[in-house]
Coordinates of C-alpha atoms in Angstrom, one line a residue:
Chain A
X1055 CA 0.0 0.0 0.0
X1056 CA 3.0 2.3 0.6
X1057 CA 4.3 1.6 -2.9
X1058 CA 0.8 2.5 -4.2
X1059 CA 0.7 5.7 -2.2
X1060 CA 4.0 6.7 -3.8
X1061 CA 2.7 5.8 -7.1
X1062 CA -0.4 8.0 -6.6
X1063 CA 1.7 10.9 -5.4
X1064 CA 4.3 10.6 -8.2
X1065 CA 1.6 10.1 -11.1
X1066 CA -0.5 13.1 -9.9
X1067 CA 2.4 15.5 -10.8
X1068 CA 2.1 18.0 -13.6
X1069 CA 3.9 21.1 -14.7
X1070 CA 0.6 22.9 -14.2
X1071 CA 0.9 23.6 -10.5
X1072 CA -2.8 23.7 -9.7
X1073 CA -3.3 20.1 -10.8
X1074 CA -1.1 18.5 -8.0
X1075 CA -2.3 21.1 -5.5
X1076 CA -5.9 20.2 -6.1
X1077 CA -5.4 16.5 -6.3
X1078 CA -3.3 16.6 -3.2
X1079 CA -6.1 18.3 -1.2
X1080 CA -8.3 15.4 -2.0
X1081 CA -5.9 12.6 -1.9
X1082 CA -4.2 13.8 1.3
X1083 CA -7.6 14.4 2.8
X1084 CA -7.1 10.7 3.6
X1085 CA -9.7 8.6 1.8
X1086 CA -9.8 5.0 2.9
X1087 CA -8.0 3.9 -0.3
X1088 CA -10.5 1.1 -0.3
X1089 CA -10.6 0.5 -4.0
X1090 CA -6.8 0.3 -4.5
X1091 CA -6.6 -1.9 -1.5
X1092 CA -9.1 -4.3 -3.2
X1093 CA -6.8 -4.4 -6.2
X1094 CA -3.7 -5.2 -4.2
X1095 CA -5.4 -7.7 -2.0
X1096 CA -7.1 -9.5 -5.0
X1097 CA -3.8 -9.9 -6.8
X1098 CA -2.3 -11.4 -3.7
X1099 CA -5.2 -13.7 -3.0
X1100 CA -4.8 -14.9 -6.6
X1101 CA -1.1 -15.7 -5.8
X1102 CA 0.5 -12.7 -7.6
X1103 CA 4.0 -12.6 -6.2
X1104 CA 5.1 -9.0 -5.9
X1105 CA 8.8 -8.1 -6.5
X1106 CA 11.1 -5.4 -8.0
X1107 CA 9.9 -6.5 -11.5
X1108 CA 6.3 -7.4 -10.5
X1109 CA 4.7 -4.2 -9.7
X1110 CA 1.9 -4.2 -12.1
X1111 CA -0.7 -4.4 -9.3
X1112 CA 0.7 -1.2 -7.8
X1113 CA 0.3 0.8 -10.9
X1114 CA -3.2 -0.4 -11.5
X1115 CA -4.2 0.1 -7.9
X1116 CA -3.1 3.7 -8.4
X1117 CA -5.1 3.9 -11.7
X1118 CA -8.2 2.7 -9.8
X1119 CA -7.8 5.3 -7.2
X1120 CA -7.4 8.0 -10.0
X1121 CA -10.7 7.0 -11.6
X1122 CA -12.4 7.1 -8.1
X1123 CA -10.9 10.5 -7.4
X1124 CA -11.9 11.9 -10.8
X1125 CA -15.5 10.7 -10.1
X1126 CA -15.4 12.3 -6.7
X1127 CA -14.3 15.7 -8.1
X1128 CA -17.1 15.7 -10.6
X1129 CA -19.7 14.3 -8.0
X1130 CA -19.1 17.3 -5.8
X1131 CA -19.5 19.7 -8.6
X1132 CA -22.7 17.9 -9.7
X1133 CA -24.0 17.7 -6.1
X1134 CA -22.7 21.1 -5.1
X1135 CA -21.3 19.6 -2.1
X1136 CA -19.1 21.8 0.4
X1137 CA -17.6 19.0 2.5
X1138 CA -15.8 15.9 1.6
X1139 CA -14.0 13.7 4.1
X1140 CA -14.6 16.3 6.8
X1141 CA -12.8 19.0 4.9
X1142 CA -14.0 21.7 2.5
X1143 CA -14.6 20.0 -0.8
X1144 CA -12.3 20.8 -3.7
X1145 CA -15.0 22.7 -5.6
X1146 CA -15.8 24.8 -2.6
X1147 CA -12.1 25.6 -2.2
X1148 CA -10.8 25.8 -5.8
X1149 CA -14.0 26.3 -7.7
X1150 CA -16.1 24.2 -10.0
X1151 CA -14.0 24.9 -13.0
X1152 CA -10.8 23.5 -11.5
X1153 CA -12.7 20.4 -10.2
X1154 CA -14.1 19.6 -13.6
X1155 CA -10.7 20.0 -15.3
X1156 CA -8.5 18.2 -12.7
X1157 CA -11.1 15.3 -12.6
X1158 CA -10.6 15.2 -16.5
X1159 CA -6.8 15.2 -16.0
X1160 CA -6.9 12.4 -13.5
X1161 CA -9.2 10.4 -15.7
X1162 CA -6.8 10.7 -18.5
X1163 CA -3.9 10.0 -16.3
X1164 CA -5.6 6.7 -15.2
X1165 CA -5.6 5.7 -19.0
X1166 CA -2.1 6.6 -19.4
X1167 CA -1.3 4.3 -16.3
X1168 CA -3.3 1.5 -18.0
X1169 CA -1.5 2.0 -21.2
X1170 CA 1.7 1.8 -19.5
X1171 CA 0.6 -1.5 -18.0
X1172 CA -0.2 -2.8 -21.4
X1173 CA -3.0 -5.3 -20.8
X1174 CA -5.9 -4.9 -23.2
X1175 CA -8.0 -7.1 -20.8
X1176 CA -7.4 -4.7 -17.9
X1177 CA -8.1 -1.8 -20.2
X1178 CA -11.5 -3.4 -21.2
X1179 CA -12.4 -3.9 -17.7
X1180 CA -11.5 -0.4 -16.5
X1181 CA -12.8 1.5 -19.5
X1182 CA -16.2 -0.5 -19.3
X1183 CA -16.3 0.3 -15.6
X1184 CA -15.7 4.1 -16.4
X1185 CA -18.5 4.1 -18.9
X1186 CA -20.8 2.2 -16.5
X1187 CA -20.0 4.8 -13.7
X1188 CA -21.0 7.7 -15.8
X1189 CA -24.2 5.9 -16.8
X1190 CA -24.9 5.3 -13.2
X1191 CA -24.4 8.9 -12.4
X1192 CA -26.6 10.2 -15.1
X1193 CA -29.3 7.6 -14.2
X1194 CA -29.2 9.0 -10.7
X1195 CA -29.6 12.4 -11.9
X1196 CA -32.8 11.4 -13.8
X1197 CA -34.2 9.8 -10.7
X1198 CA -33.7 12.9 -8.6
X1199 CA -36.8 14.3 -6.9
X1200 CA -38.8 11.3 -8.3
X1201 CA -40.4 9.2 -5.5
X1202 CA -42.0 6.9 -7.9
X1203 CA -38.4 5.6 -8.6
X1204 CA -38.6 1.7 -8.3
X1205 CA -36.1 0.3 -5.8
X1206 CA -34.8 -1.8 -8.7
X1207 CA -33.9 1.5 -10.5
X1208 CA -32.3 2.8 -7.3
X1209 CA -30.2 -0.5 -7.1
X1210 CA -29.2 0.0 -10.8
X1211 CA -27.9 3.3 -9.9
X1212 CA -25.8 2.4 -7.0
X1213 CA -24.5 -0.6 -9.1
X1214 CA -23.3 1.8 -11.7
X1215 CA -22.0 4.6 -9.6
X1216 CA -20.3 2.5 -7.0
X1217 CA -20.3 -1.3 -7.3
X1218 CA -18.9 -1.4 -11.0
X1219 CA -15.6 0.2 -9.9
X1220 CA -15.4 -2.1 -6.7
X1221 CA -15.9 -5.0 -9.0
X1222 CA -13.4 -3.9 -11.7
X1223 CA -10.8 -3.2 -8.9
X1224 CA -11.0 -6.7 -7.6
X1225 CA -11.2 -8.3 -11.1
X1226 CA -8.1 -6.4 -12.3
X1227 CA -6.1 -7.9 -9.3
X1228 CA -7.1 -11.3 -10.4
X1229 CA -6.3 -10.6 -14.0
X1230 CA -2.8 -9.3 -13.1
X1231 CA -2.1 -12.7 -11.2
X1232 CA -3.3 -14.5 -14.2
X1233 CA -4.9 -17.2 -12.1
X1234 CA -8.0 -18.0 -14.2
X1235 CA -11.6 -17.3 -15.1
X1236 CA -13.0 -19.0 -11.9
X1237 CA -11.0 -16.7 -9.6
X1238 CA -11.5 -13.6 -11.8
X1239 CA -15.3 -14.2 -11.7
X1240 CA -15.4 -14.9 -7.9
X1241 CA -13.7 -11.7 -7.2
X1242 CA -15.8 -9.7 -9.5
X1243 CA -18.8 -11.0 -7.7
X1244 CA -17.2 -10.2 -4.3
X1245 CA -16.4 -6.6 -5.5
X1246 CA -19.9 -6.0 -6.8
X1247 CA -21.6 -7.2 -3.7
X1248 CA -19.3 -5.4 -1.4
X1249 CA -19.8 -2.2 -3.6
X1250 CA -23.5 -2.5 -3.4
X1251 CA -23.4 -3.1 0.6
X1252 CA -20.9 0.0 0.9
X1253 CA -23.3 2.3 -1.0
X1254 CA -26.3 1.2 0.8
X1255 CA -24.7 1.8 4.2
X1256 CA -23.4 5.1 2.9
X1257 CA -27.0 6.1 1.9
X1258 CA -28.1 5.1 5.3
X1259 CA -25.4 7.2 7.0
X1260 CA -26.6 10.2 5.4
X1261 CA -29.8 10.0 7.4
X1262 CA -28.1 8.6 10.6
X1263 CA -24.5 9.6 10.9
X1264 CA -22.7 11.7 13.4
X1265 CA -21.4 14.4 11.0
X1266 CA -18.0 14.3 12.8
X1267 CA -17.6 10.6 12.2
X1268 CA -18.8 10.6 8.6
X1269 CA -17.0 13.8 7.5
X1270 CA -19.9 14.9 5.4
X1271 CA -23.0 16.9 6.1
X1272 CA -25.9 14.7 7.3
X1273 CA -28.8 15.5 5.2
X1274 CA -27.1 16.3 1.9
X1275 CA -29.1 13.7 0.1
X1276 CA -32.4 15.2 1.5
X1277 CA -31.3 18.7 0.4
X1278 CA -30.5 17.5 -3.1
X1279 CA -33.7 15.4 -3.4
X1280 CA -31.6 12.4 -4.0
X1281 CA -33.6 9.2 -4.2
X1282 CA -32.0 6.5 -1.9
X1283 CA -33.4 3.5 -0.2
X1284 CA -33.9 5.1 3.2
X1285 CA -36.2 7.7 1.5
X1286 CA -38.0 5.1 -0.8
X1287 CA -38.6 2.8 2.2
X1288 CA -39.8 5.6 4.5
X1289 CA -42.2 6.8 1.7
X1290 CA -43.6 3.4 1.0
X1291 CA -44.2 2.7 4.7
X1292 CA -45.5 6.2 5.5
X1293 CA -49.0 7.4 6.3
X1294 CA -50.9 9.8 3.9
X1295 CA -49.5 12.7 5.9
X1296 CA -46.0 11.4 5.8
X1297 CA -46.3 10.9 2.1
X1298 CA -47.4 14.5 1.6
X1299 CA -44.3 15.4 3.5
X1300 CA -41.9 13.6 1.3
X1301 CA -43.6 14.9 -1.8
X1302 CA -43.2 18.6 -0.7
X1303 CA -39.6 18.0 0.5
X1304 CA -38.3 15.7 -2.1
X1305 CA -40.5 16.2 -5.2
X1306 CA -41.2 19.8 -4.8
X1307 CA -37.9 20.7 -3.2
X1308 CA -39.8 22.9 -0.9
X1309 CA -37.8 22.6 2.2
X1310 CA -37.6 24.3 5.6
X1311 CA -35.0 24.3 8.3
X1312 CA -37.0 21.7 10.5
X1313 CA -37.5 19.3 7.6
X1314 CA -34.4 17.4 8.1
X1315 CA -35.3 16.5 11.8
X1316 CA -38.7 15.4 10.6
X1317 CA -37.3 13.3 7.9
X1318 CA -34.9 11.6 10.2
X1319 CA -37.7 10.9 12.7
X1320 CA -39.9 9.4 9.9
X1321 CA -36.9 7.3 8.6
X1322 CA -36.4 5.9 12.1
X1323 CA -40.1 5.4 12.9
X1324 CA -40.8 3.4 9.7
X1325 CA -37.7 1.2 10.1
X1326 CA -36.3 2.6 6.8
X1327 CA -32.7 2.6 8.1
X1328 CA -33.0 -0.9 9.3
X1329 CA -34.5 -1.9 5.9
X1330 CA -31.6 -0.4 4.2
X1331 CA -29.0 -1.9 6.5
X1332 CA -30.6 -5.3 6.1
X1333 CA -30.4 -5.1 2.4
X1334 CA -26.7 -4.1 2.8
X1335 CA -26.2 -7.2 5.1
X1336 CA -27.6 -9.3 2.2
X1337 CA -25.1 -8.0 -0.2
X1338 CA -22.3 -8.3 2.4
X1339 CA -23.2 -11.9 3.0
X1340 CA -23.1 -12.6 -0.8
X1341 CA -19.6 -10.9 -1.0
X1342 CA -18.2 -13.1 1.8
X1343 CA -19.7 -16.1 0.1
X1344 CA -17.9 -15.4 -3.1
X1345 CA -14.7 -15.8 -1.4
X1346 CA -15.5 -19.4 -0.6
X1347 CA -13.6 -20.8 -3.6
X1348 CA -10.3 -19.4 -2.1
X1349 CA -8.3 -21.5 0.5
X1350 CA -8.4 -20.1 4.0
X1351 CA -5.6 -17.5 4.7
X1352 CA -4.9 -14.4 6.6
X1353 CA -5.7 -12.3 3.4
X1354 CA -9.1 -14.0 2.9
X1355 CA -9.9 -13.1 6.4
X1356 CA -8.9 -9.5 5.9
X1357 CA -11.2 -9.3 2.9
X1358 CA -14.1 -10.8 4.8
X1359 CA -13.4 -8.5 7.8
X1360 CA -13.3 -5.5 5.3
X1361 CA -16.9 -6.4 4.3
X1362 CA -18.1 -6.6 7.9
X1363 CA -16.4 -3.2 8.6
X1364 CA -18.2 -1.8 5.7
X1365 CA -21.5 -2.9 7.0
X1366 CA -20.9 -2.2 10.7
X1367 CA -19.6 1.3 10.4
X1368 CA -23.1 2.3 10.5
X1369 CA -23.7 0.9 14.0
Chain B
X110 CA -16.9 9.9 -43.3
X111 CA -20.4 8.4 -43.6
X112 CA -19.1 5.3 -42.0
X113 CA -17.6 7.5 -39.2
X114 CA -20.9 9.3 -38.6
X115 CA -22.6 5.9 -38.3
X116 CA -20.0 4.8 -35.8
X117 CA -20.5 8.0 -33.8
X118 CA -24.2 7.6 -33.7
X119 CA -24.0 3.9 -32.8
X120 CA -21.5 4.2 -30.1
X121 CA -23.0 7.2 -28.3
X122 CA -26.1 5.0 -27.5
X123 CA -26.7 3.9 -23.9
X124 CA -29.7 2.4 -22.1
X125 CA -29.8 5.6 -20.1
X126 CA -31.8 7.7 -22.4
X127 CA -30.4 11.2 -21.3
X128 CA -27.0 10.2 -22.7
X129 CA -27.8 9.9 -26.3
X130 CA -30.3 12.8 -26.2
X131 CA -27.7 15.2 -24.9
X132 CA -24.9 13.8 -27.1
X133 CA -27.2 14.0 -30.1
X134 CA -27.9 17.6 -29.4
X135 CA -24.3 18.4 -29.7
X136 CA -23.3 16.0 -32.3
X137 CA -26.4 16.7 -34.6
X138 CA -25.6 20.4 -34.1
X139 CA -23.3 19.8 -37.0
X140 CA -19.8 20.4 -35.8
X141 CA -17.3 20.3 -38.7
X142 CA -16.1 17.0 -37.8
X143 CA -12.6 18.3 -38.5
X144 CA -10.7 16.0 -36.1
X145 CA -12.2 12.8 -37.2
X146 CA -11.7 13.9 -40.8
X147 CA -8.0 14.4 -40.1
X148 CA -7.7 10.8 -38.8
X149 CA -9.4 9.4 -41.9
X150 CA -7.4 11.5 -44.3
X151 CA -4.1 10.9 -42.5
X152 CA -4.7 7.1 -42.7
X153 CA -5.5 7.4 -46.4
X154 CA -2.6 9.7 -47.1
X155 CA -0.3 6.9 -45.5
X156 CA -1.8 4.4 -47.9
X157 CA -4.3 2.7 -45.5
X158 CA -6.5 0.6 -47.7
X159 CA -10.1 0.7 -46.3
X160 CA -12.1 -2.2 -46.7
X161 CA -14.8 -4.5 -45.0
X162 CA -12.1 -5.8 -42.6
X163 CA -10.1 -2.6 -42.5
X164 CA -12.2 -0.2 -40.7
X165 CA -9.8 0.7 -37.9
X166 CA -9.6 4.4 -39.1
X167 CA -13.3 4.7 -38.8
X168 CA -13.5 3.5 -35.1
X169 CA -10.6 5.7 -34.1
X170 CA -11.9 8.7 -35.9
X171 CA -15.1 8.3 -33.9
X172 CA -12.9 7.9 -30.8
X173 CA -11.2 11.2 -31.5
X174 CA -14.6 13.0 -32.0
X175 CA -15.8 11.5 -28.6
X176 CA -12.8 13.0 -26.8
X177 CA -13.4 16.4 -28.5
X178 CA -17.2 16.4 -27.7
X179 CA -16.3 15.5 -24.1
X180 CA -14.2 18.4 -23.9
X181 CA -16.6 20.7 -25.5
X182 CA -19.3 19.7 -22.9
X183 CA -17.0 20.3 -20.0
X184 CA -15.6 23.6 -21.6
X185 CA -19.2 25.0 -21.9
X186 CA -19.7 24.2 -18.2
X187 CA -16.3 25.8 -17.2
X188 CA -17.0 28.8 -19.4
X189 CA -20.6 29.1 -18.6
X190 CA -21.4 29.5 -22.3
X191 CA -25.0 29.5 -23.4
X192 CA -24.4 29.1 -27.2
X193 CA -22.4 26.5 -29.0
X194 CA -22.5 26.3 -32.9
X195 CA -25.3 28.6 -33.0
X196 CA -27.7 26.5 -30.9
X197 CA -28.3 26.6 -27.1
X198 CA -25.3 24.9 -25.4
X199 CA -26.0 21.6 -23.7
X200 CA -25.3 23.1 -20.2
X201 CA -27.9 25.8 -20.9
X202 CA -30.4 23.2 -22.2
X203 CA -29.8 20.1 -20.0
X204 CA -28.0 21.8 -17.0
X205 CA -24.4 21.6 -16.0
X206 CA -24.7 18.3 -14.2
X207 CA -25.8 16.5 -17.2
X208 CA -23.1 18.0 -19.2
X209 CA -20.3 17.1 -16.8
X210 CA -21.6 13.4 -16.6
X211 CA -22.3 13.0 -20.3
X212 CA -18.9 14.4 -21.0
X213 CA -17.4 11.8 -18.6
X214 CA -19.4 9.0 -20.4
X215 CA -18.2 10.1 -23.9
X216 CA -14.6 10.1 -22.6
X217 CA -15.1 6.7 -21.2
X218 CA -16.7 5.5 -24.4
X219 CA -13.6 6.8 -26.5
X220 CA -11.4 4.5 -24.3
X221 CA -13.6 1.6 -24.9
X222 CA -13.3 2.3 -28.7
X223 CA -9.5 2.5 -28.3
X224 CA -9.6 -0.9 -26.3
X225 CA -11.6 -2.5 -29.1
X226 CA -9.0 -1.2 -31.6
X227 CA -6.3 -2.9 -29.5
X228 CA -3.3 -0.9 -30.5
X229 CA -1.2 0.2 -27.4
X230 CA 0.6 2.8 -29.5
X231 CA -2.8 4.4 -30.4
X232 CA -3.8 4.3 -26.8
X233 CA -0.6 6.0 -25.6
X234 CA -1.1 8.7 -28.2
X235 CA -4.7 9.4 -27.3
X236 CA -4.4 9.1 -23.6
X237 CA -1.3 11.4 -23.7
X238 CA -3.3 13.9 -25.7
X239 CA -6.2 13.6 -23.3
X240 CA -3.9 14.6 -20.3
X241 CA -2.4 17.3 -22.3
X242 CA -5.8 18.8 -23.1
X243 CA -6.7 18.8 -19.5
X244 CA -3.5 20.4 -18.5
X245 CA -3.9 23.0 -21.2
X246 CA -7.5 23.8 -19.8
X247 CA -6.2 24.1 -16.2
X248 CA -3.3 26.3 -17.4
X249 CA -5.9 28.5 -19.3
X250 CA -7.8 28.9 -16.1
X251 CA -4.8 30.1 -14.1
X252 CA -4.0 32.8 -16.9
X253 CA -7.6 34.1 -16.7
X254 CA -7.9 37.7 -16.0
X255 CA -4.0 38.0 -15.9
X256 CA -2.7 40.6 -18.5
X257 CA 0.9 39.8 -17.5
X258 CA 0.6 36.3 -19.1
X259 CA 3.5 36.0 -21.6
X260 CA 2.5 35.2 -25.2
X261 CA 4.6 32.0 -24.8
X262 CA 2.3 30.8 -21.9
X263 CA -0.8 31.6 -24.2
X264 CA 0.8 29.5 -26.9
X265 CA 1.3 26.8 -24.4
X266 CA -2.3 27.0 -23.4
X267 CA -3.7 26.6 -27.0
X268 CA -1.2 23.8 -27.8
X269 CA -2.6 21.8 -24.9
X270 CA -6.3 22.6 -25.3
X271 CA -6.4 22.4 -29.1
X272 CA -3.3 21.5 -30.9
X273 CA -2.6 18.3 -29.0
X274 CA -5.8 16.6 -30.2
X275 CA -5.3 17.8 -33.8
X276 CA -1.8 16.3 -33.7
X277 CA -2.9 13.1 -32.1
X278 CA -5.9 12.8 -34.6
X279 CA -3.4 12.9 -37.6
X280 CA -0.7 10.7 -35.9
X281 CA -3.3 8.0 -35.2
X282 CA -4.1 7.9 -38.9
X283 CA -0.4 7.3 -39.7
X284 CA 0.0 4.6 -37.1
X285 CA -3.2 2.7 -38.4
X286 CA -1.6 2.7 -41.8
X287 CA 1.7 1.4 -40.4
X288 CA 3.6 3.5 -42.7
X289 CA 6.6 4.3 -40.6
X290 CA 8.1 7.0 -38.1
X291 CA 8.9 9.6 -40.8
X292 CA 5.2 9.8 -41.9
X293 CA 3.9 9.6 -38.3
X294 CA 6.1 12.5 -37.3
X295 CA 5.2 14.6 -40.3
X296 CA 1.5 14.2 -39.8
X297 CA 2.1 15.0 -36.1
X298 CA 3.8 18.2 -37.0
X299 CA 1.0 19.0 -39.6
X300 CA -1.7 18.5 -36.9
X301 CA 0.0 20.5 -34.4
X302 CA 0.5 23.5 -36.5
X303 CA -3.0 23.2 -38.0
X304 CA -4.3 23.2 -34.4
X305 CA -2.4 26.2 -33.5
X306 CA -3.5 28.1 -36.5
X307 CA -7.2 27.0 -35.8
X308 CA -7.2 28.2 -32.3
X309 CA -5.5 31.5 -33.0
X310 CA -8.2 32.3 -35.7
X311 CA -10.9 31.1 -33.3
X312 CA -9.5 33.6 -30.8
X313 CA -9.4 36.4 -33.4
X314 CA -13.0 35.6 -34.5
X315 CA -14.3 36.0 -30.9
X316 CA -13.5 39.7 -31.4
X317 CA -14.2 40.0 -35.1
X318 CA -16.9 37.5 -36.2
X319 CA -20.5 38.1 -37.3
X320 CA -22.2 36.2 -34.6
X321 CA -24.5 34.5 -37.2
X322 CA -21.5 33.0 -39.0
X323 CA -19.6 31.8 -36.1
X324 CA -22.6 30.5 -34.1
X325 CA -21.1 31.7 -30.9
X326 CA -21.5 35.0 -28.9
X327 CA -18.9 37.6 -29.9
X328 CA -17.3 38.9 -26.8
X329 CA -17.5 35.7 -24.8
X330 CA -13.7 35.7 -24.2
X331 CA -13.8 39.4 -23.1
X332 CA -16.6 38.6 -20.7
X333 CA -14.8 35.8 -19.2
X334 CA -11.5 37.7 -18.9
X335 CA -9.9 35.0 -21.0
X336 CA -6.3 35.8 -22.1
X337 CA -6.0 35.4 -25.8
X338 CA -3.4 36.9 -28.4
X339 CA -5.9 39.6 -29.5
X340 CA -6.1 41.0 -26.0
X341 CA -2.5 40.4 -25.2
X342 CA -1.4 42.3 -28.4
X343 CA -3.9 45.1 -28.1
X344 CA -2.7 45.6 -24.4
X345 CA 1.0 45.6 -25.3
X346 CA 0.4 48.1 -28.1
X347 CA -2.0 50.3 -26.1
X348 CA -1.7 53.8 -24.6
X349 CA -1.6 54.3 -21.0
X350 CA -5.4 55.0 -21.2
X351 CA -6.0 51.9 -23.2
X352 CA -3.9 49.8 -20.6
X353 CA -6.3 51.2 -17.8
X354 CA -9.2 50.1 -19.8
X355 CA -8.0 46.6 -20.3
X356 CA -7.1 46.3 -16.6
X357 CA -10.4 47.4 -15.5
X358 CA -12.3 45.1 -17.9
X359 CA -10.0 42.0 -18.0
X360 CA -8.2 42.1 -14.7
X361 CA -10.8 43.7 -12.4
X362 CA -13.7 42.1 -14.3
X363 CA -15.4 45.3 -13.9
X364 CA -17.5 45.5 -17.2
X365 CA -20.1 47.7 -18.7
X366 CA -22.4 47.3 -21.7
X367 CA -20.3 49.6 -23.9
X368 CA -17.1 47.9 -23.1
X369 CA -17.3 45.3 -25.9
X370 CA -17.6 48.0 -28.7
X371 CA -14.6 49.8 -27.1
X372 CA -12.5 46.7 -26.8
X373 CA -13.3 45.8 -30.5
X374 CA -12.3 49.3 -31.4
X375 CA -8.9 49.0 -29.7
X376 CA -8.2 45.6 -31.0
X377 CA -8.8 46.8 -34.6
X378 CA -6.9 50.2 -34.1
X379 CA -3.8 48.5 -32.6
X380 CA -3.6 45.8 -35.4
X381 CA -4.2 43.0 -32.7
X382 CA -6.5 41.0 -35.0
X383 CA -3.9 41.2 -37.9
X384 CA -1.1 40.2 -35.5
X385 CA -3.2 37.2 -34.4
X386 CA -4.1 36.2 -37.9
X387 CA -0.4 36.7 -39.1
X388 CA 0.7 34.3 -36.3
X389 CA -2.0 31.8 -37.4
X390 CA -0.7 32.1 -41.1
X391 CA 2.9 31.2 -39.8
X392 CA 1.5 28.0 -38.2
X393 CA -0.5 27.3 -41.4
X394 CA 2.5 27.6 -43.6
X395 CA 4.4 25.2 -41.3
X396 CA 1.5 22.7 -41.5
X397 CA 1.5 22.8 -45.3
X398 CA 5.2 22.4 -45.3
X399 CA 5.0 19.3 -43.2
X400 CA 3.1 17.5 -46.0
X401 CA 6.0 18.0 -48.3
X402 CA 7.3 14.5 -47.7
X403 CA 4.1 12.9 -49.2
X404 CA 3.9 12.6 -53.0
X405 CA 1.4 14.9 -54.5
X406 CA -2.2 13.7 -54.6
X407 CA -5.7 14.9 -54.5
X408 CA -5.9 14.0 -50.8
X409 CA -2.7 16.0 -50.1
X410 CA -4.4 19.0 -51.8
X411 CA -7.5 18.5 -49.8
X412 CA -5.5 18.6 -46.4
X413 CA -3.5 21.8 -47.6
X414 CA -6.9 23.3 -48.5
X415 CA -8.2 22.5 -45.1
X416 CA -5.4 24.5 -43.7
X417 CA -6.1 27.5 -46.0
X418 CA -9.9 27.3 -45.1
X419 CA -9.0 27.3 -41.4
X420 CA -7.0 30.5 -41.8
X421 CA -9.3 32.2 -44.2
X422 CA -12.6 31.7 -42.5
X423 CA -11.6 34.8 -40.6
X424 CA -11.5 36.9 -43.7

């Protein structure tokens, strides 16, 4: 992971000073580096022997982190967020323009890293994932403010915007190790399910988290009229009066100061948070199950514990 | 070119309906398709024989157009433009969010097209160009409102934001034909110089064009405090009073209704448009010269005429 951090710092450089400045703000803000970690761990789980001449997993892990960072920068512009990981977001600090353009740079840089790696299979996996992410984000935009969005549509959105990159990060690790289709597919299933669980928990936390812990503003999703499972579940289980509340707040975007507290109350009362976390637990279970084909090892344990951590950070 | 248009229409599809809708708005708005044309022409000039099994140049030309379209979408967000090619710009019509995300989609799609093509050399050329474009755009942002920007810095900006993709579009054509380093390098030089000329003329037109002809709002660059050669030349050649005018309008962004007319007057009086077009003519000449290594042909003539058209559309 240290080698990966070094690669990230090295490859985000540019003679245009604002690029490393802005990228450093986000990258130094200390994300969990979950996605590159998945690439490294997947490669190792498939028996990839790292060494001075075997550093492909490191470059590709950095590449995955760049794709993720690029989407974060663009997300914050799209969502007009002012906080990210407990710090002022890049768009709030450097402006939307810089965030859009540095996101583009990091995205291009990730493709330079893939080209340097030289595997067409890896390139196919990561360029497909990049297209799927963008589709997921656009789909999410089209569901905004729309309480009639079916749960399936919501799941499709989070599959695109989150689970696709988790899956690709894992699968790329298996490809680098050259272990075989079975392992590749198992790790893809693992990543997909972990990503789904991760996003469901994230969406639950937006209505439940202590702002200090989460490092983001609670209620962001409500303010934006974002359609997530907590809202869909609370709406479905709500009384006529509750439904009117949601329609005003989410569909008509007619919001007052006190609406967040009321929304939190309804979401808790109707069991919507629990429903969301139960759904996350289902995906988490499927993720752990996907690891069954691998022999027991410390690393396999670590991956399983990552899944549990993801789900239980909400408790 | 018809095959290329078909490829563009086919590959901008997505199950997420907003994506083809927005992309079609821009692509149907009838750009000149100059960049993909350069890929097709370069391939042919290097003897690439198109046929049912030899369609690489078509896919890659579409890929170049997607990269260009993605940057246009993001540019319009960054510049807050409301017109593009004489129509309402995508950000004005669909919103900034959709423009950022569909730009990301097209960019990812372009890398899917490259992956399908399968040449690592092509991928290196186009991913390098993509990073250079983003660097050029960020550099341009950092020169905004700064009249002390050296002309060299401005040239670096337009090299990044425009010439790099022209150069890559041409070079990719040569690579597909597999002709050799000499041809590849000649076409890269051709593309670079054509791109420089193209952007210089574009920057001149922003202070000279008939809005109807250009399909963009004259004075956009002034309003944004964009540093282009017409402004730098007019500022350098201006009286003390003129300098104060530019400092108020460009540096302090303190603009009145009548400022555009006065700016146009100063730019004409000081010969700044002529200076910009002369510079463009130098690059145009270098572009035509780069074609010398190729035997005379109708196609070579066409490319040379493209250069002349680029320069003379301003007259």
